[in-house]
Amino acid sequence: MRKQELTEDEVYMKEALRQARKAYALMEVPIGCVIVYEGKIIARGYNRRNTDKNTTSHAEINAIRRASKKLGDWRLEGCTIYITLEPCQMCAGAIVQSRITRAVIGSMNPKAGCAGSVLNLLEMQEFNHQVEVERGVLQEECSTMLSGFFRELREKKKREKEQENS
Ligand SMILES: [Zn+2]
C-alpha cells in the first residue's frame, strides 16, 4: 500500500475528529473543533449541548471561548478554525464576529449548515468580515462518524422501545 502523507489541514482535521470522539463518548452528536494560531493548536472544543444543557455549548463556541482566553483578545485574526461539520447559524455568526481568518470544514450539513448549504454567512460581502473557507477536508471520515452515531442512536432507541413493549 502506498503511504500517503497528510496535508497540514488534514492533520488538524484529525485533531478535530478526536474532539468529536469525546462528544460521541457522551452520546452527544459528534462534532469537534480545533483552533490553530501560528502553527499551534490554541483551543479545542466539542459538542456538549445535552451534557451542559446549554444551547450555546457547540464545539465551535466552546473552542472560540478558549481561544480568546488564551490570546487575551476577542479578536481571533490570524486563526484557522477546523470543524468536522459545517457550522450552524450561531457558530458561523461567532466565527465572523471573532474575525477568524480561515475556516476548514469536514463534511457539509445540507439541512442546517451556514457556510454554503442553507446560507453562507462566512463569505457575505455585506458584512465587515469575510472568512476564507475550505470544504471537504477528510470529508469521508467526518461524515462516517456522524452517520455511525445516528445509526447507533436509532438502534438504541429501537431496543429501548422493544424492551418497553416486551
Ligand atoms: Zn453551532
Short mmCIF file of N, CA, C and O in Angstrom, two decimals, residues 25-73:
data_model
loop_
_atom_site.label_atom_id
_atom_site.label_comp_id
_atom_site.label_asym_id
_atom_site.label_seq_id
_atom_site.Cartn_x
_atom_site.Cartn_y
_atom_site.Cartn_z
N ALA A 25 -18.49 9.87 22.91
CA ALA A 25 -18.40 9.10 24.15
C ALA A 25 -19.47 9.52 25.15
O ALA A 25 -19.88 8.73 26.00
N LEU A 26 -19.94 10.75 25.04
CA LEU A 26 -21.01 11.25 25.92
C LEU A 26 -22.39 11.06 25.28
O LEU A 26 -23.38 11.55 25.79
N MET A 27 -22.42 10.37 24.13
CA MET A 27 -23.64 10.23 23.33
C MET A 27 -24.21 11.58 22.91
O MET A 27 -25.42 11.78 22.81
N GLU A 28 -23.30 12.50 22.63
CA GLU A 28 -23.67 13.78 22.03
C GLU A 28 -23.40 13.66 20.53
O GLU A 28 -22.51 12.89 20.13
N VAL A 29 -24.10 14.44 19.71
CA VAL A 29 -23.81 14.45 18.27
C VAL A 29 -22.31 14.77 18.10
O VAL A 29 -21.83 15.78 18.61
N PRO A 30 -21.56 13.85 17.46
CA PRO A 30 -20.10 14.00 17.44
C PRO A 30 -19.59 15.08 16.49
O PRO A 30 -19.37 14.85 15.31
N ILE A 31 -19.42 16.26 17.04
CA ILE A 31 -18.87 17.39 16.29
C ILE A 31 -17.69 17.93 17.10
O ILE A 31 -17.81 18.16 18.30
N GLY A 32 -16.57 18.09 16.43
CA GLY A 32 -15.37 18.57 17.11
C GLY A 32 -14.72 19.70 16.36
O GLY A 32 -14.98 19.92 15.17
N CYS A 33 -13.83 20.40 17.07
CA CYS A 33 -13.25 21.61 16.50
C CYS A 33 -11.92 21.92 17.17
O CYS A 33 -11.75 21.66 18.36
N VAL A 34 -10.97 22.41 16.39
CA VAL A 34 -9.75 22.97 16.97
C VAL A 34 -9.47 24.32 16.30
O VAL A 34 -9.87 24.55 15.17
N ILE A 35 -8.78 25.18 17.05
CA ILE A 35 -8.38 26.48 16.50
C ILE A 35 -6.85 26.56 16.51
O ILE A 35 -6.22 26.25 17.52
N VAL A 36 -6.30 26.92 15.36
CA VAL A 36 -4.85 26.94 15.19
C VAL A 36 -4.37 28.38 14.98
O VAL A 36 -4.97 29.14 14.20
N TYR A 37 -3.31 28.73 15.69
CA TYR A 37 -2.71 30.06 15.54
C TYR A 37 -1.19 29.89 15.45
O TYR A 37 -0.59 29.22 16.31
N GLU A 38 -0.61 30.46 14.45
CA GLU A 38 0.84 30.37 14.21
C GLU A 38 1.36 28.94 14.34
O GLU A 38 2.34 28.67 15.05
N GLY A 39 0.66 28.04 13.68
CA GLY A 39 1.12 26.65 13.63
C GLY A 39 0.90 25.84 14.89
O GLY A 39 1.40 24.72 15.01
N LYS A 40 0.15 26.38 15.84
CA LYS A 40 -0.11 25.65 17.08
C LYS A 40 -1.60 25.60 17.40
O LYS A 40 -2.33 26.57 17.17
N ILE A 41 -2.03 24.48 17.96
CA ILE A 41 -3.43 24.40 18.40
C ILE A 41 -3.55 25.19 19.70
O ILE A 41 -2.86 24.90 20.68
N ILE A 42 -4.40 26.21 19.69
CA ILE A 42 -4.54 27.02 20.91
C ILE A 42 -5.85 26.74 21.63
O ILE A 42 -6.03 27.14 22.77
N ALA A 43 -6.77 26.04 20.96
CA ALA A 43 -8.04 25.74 21.63
C ALA A 43 -8.70 24.55 20.97
O ALA A 43 -8.55 24.32 19.77
N ARG A 44 -9.43 23.82 21.80
CA ARG A 44 -10.17 22.65 21.31
C ARG A 44 -11.59 22.74 21.85
O ARG A 44 -11.83 23.38 22.88
N GLY A 45 -12.50 22.07 21.18
CA GLY A 45 -13.88 22.07 21.68
C GLY A 45 -14.67 20.94 21.05
O GLY A 45 -14.32 20.45 19.97
N TYR A 46 -15.70 20.51 21.74
CA TYR A 46 -16.61 19.51 21.17
C TYR A 46 -18.02 19.79 21.65
O TYR A 46 -18.22 20.52 22.63
N ASN A 47 -18.95 19.22 20.92
CA ASN A 47 -20.35 19.46 21.24
C ASN A 47 -20.71 18.88 22.61
O ASN A 47 -20.47 17.70 22.86
N ARG A 48 -21.27 19.68 23.48
CA ARG A 48 -21.68 19.25 24.82
C ARG A 48 -23.07 19.80 25.15
O ARG A 48 -23.39 20.10 26.31
N ARG A 49 -23.89 19.98 24.13
CA ARG A 49 -25.18 20.65 24.34
C ARG A 49 -26.06 19.95 25.36
O ARG A 49 -26.62 20.61 26.24
N ASN A 50 -26.17 18.62 25.25
CA ASN A 50 -27.01 17.90 26.22
C ASN A 50 -26.37 17.83 27.59
O ASN A 50 -27.04 18.02 28.61
N THR A 51 -25.07 17.56 27.60
CA THR A 51 -24.35 17.42 28.86
C THR A 51 -24.43 18.72 29.66
O THR A 51 -24.69 18.70 30.86
N ASP A 52 -24.21 19.84 28.99
CA ASP A 52 -24.23 21.14 29.67
C ASP A 52 -25.65 21.72 29.77
O ASP A 52 -25.85 22.73 30.42
N LYS A 53 -26.59 21.09 29.09
CA LYS A 53 -27.96 21.62 28.99
C LYS A 53 -27.91 23.09 28.59
O LYS A 53 -28.43 23.98 29.27
N ASN A 54 -27.21 23.32 27.48
CA ASN A 54 -26.97 24.69 27.05
C ASN A 54 -26.93 24.76 25.52
O ASN A 54 -26.10 24.11 24.88
N THR A 55 -27.85 25.55 24.97
CA THR A 55 -27.94 25.71 23.52
C THR A 55 -26.62 26.16 22.89
O THR A 55 -26.31 25.80 21.77
N THR A 56 -25.87 26.98 23.63
CA THR A 56 -24.67 27.56 23.03
C THR A 56 -23.43 26.66 23.18
O THR A 56 -22.35 27.05 22.76
N SER A 57 -23.60 25.50 23.76
CA SER A 57 -22.43 24.65 24.00
C SER A 57 -22.04 23.81 22.78
O SER A 57 -21.80 22.61 22.89
N HIS A 58 -21.96 24.46 21.64
CA HIS A 58 -21.49 23.80 20.42
C HIS A 58 -19.96 23.79 20.43
O HIS A 58 -19.32 24.63 21.07
N ALA A 59 -19.39 22.85 19.66
CA ALA A 59 -17.93 22.69 19.58
C ALA A 59 -17.23 24.03 19.29
O ALA A 59 -16.25 24.39 19.95
N GLU A 60 -17.75 24.75 18.30
CA GLU A 60 -17.07 25.97 17.85
C GLU A 60 -17.12 27.07 18.92
O GLU A 60 -16.12 27.75 19.15
N ILE A 61 -18.27 27.22 19.55
CA ILE A 61 -18.40 28.27 20.57
C ILE A 61 -17.47 27.95 21.74
O ILE A 61 -16.77 28.84 22.26
N ASN A 62 -17.44 26.68 22.14
CA ASN A 62 -16.55 26.28 23.24
C ASN A 62 -15.09 26.56 22.89
O ASN A 62 -14.33 27.04 23.73
N ALA A 63 -14.71 26.27 21.65
CA ALA A 63 -13.32 26.49 21.23
C ALA A 63 -13.00 27.99 21.10
O ALA A 63 -11.93 28.44 21.50
N ILE A 64 -13.94 28.75 20.56
CA ILE A 64 -13.72 30.21 20.40
C ILE A 64 -13.52 30.86 21.77
O ILE A 64 -12.64 31.70 21.96
N ARG A 65 -14.31 30.43 22.73
CA ARG A 65 -14.20 30.99 24.07
C ARG A 65 -12.80 30.73 24.64
O ARG A 65 -12.16 31.61 25.21
N ARG A 66 -12.32 29.49 24.45
CA ARG A 66 -10.99 29.13 24.96
C ARG A 66 -9.89 29.88 24.22
O ARG A 66 -8.90 30.31 24.83
N ALA A 67 -10.04 30.01 22.91
CA ALA A 67 -9.01 30.69 22.10
C ALA A 67 -8.88 32.15 22.53
O ALA A 67 -7.78 32.68 22.64
N SER A 68 -10.02 32.79 22.79
CA SER A 68 -9.99 34.20 23.21
C SER A 68 -9.31 34.34 24.56
O SER A 68 -8.56 35.29 24.79
N LYS A 69 -9.58 33.39 25.43
CA LYS A 69 -8.96 33.41 26.75
C LYS A 69 -7.44 33.27 26.59
O LYS A 69 -6.67 33.99 27.22
N LYS A 70 -7.05 32.35 25.73
CA LYS A 70 -5.63 32.08 25.52
C LYS A 70 -4.91 33.29 24.91
O LYS A 70 -3.82 33.65 25.34
N LEU A 71 -5.54 33.93 23.92
CA LEU A 71 -4.87 35.06 23.26
C LEU A 71 -5.14 36.38 23.98
O LEU A 71 -4.54 37.40 23.66
N GLY A 72 -6.06 36.36 24.94
CA GLY A 72 -6.37 37.58 25.67
C GLY A 72 -7.02 38.63 24.79
O GLY A 72 -6.80 39.83 24.95
N ASP A 73 -7.81 38.17 23.82
CA ASP A 73 -8.43 39.10 22.89
C ASP A 73 -9.68 38.44 22.30
O ASP A 73 -9.66 37.24 22.03
#
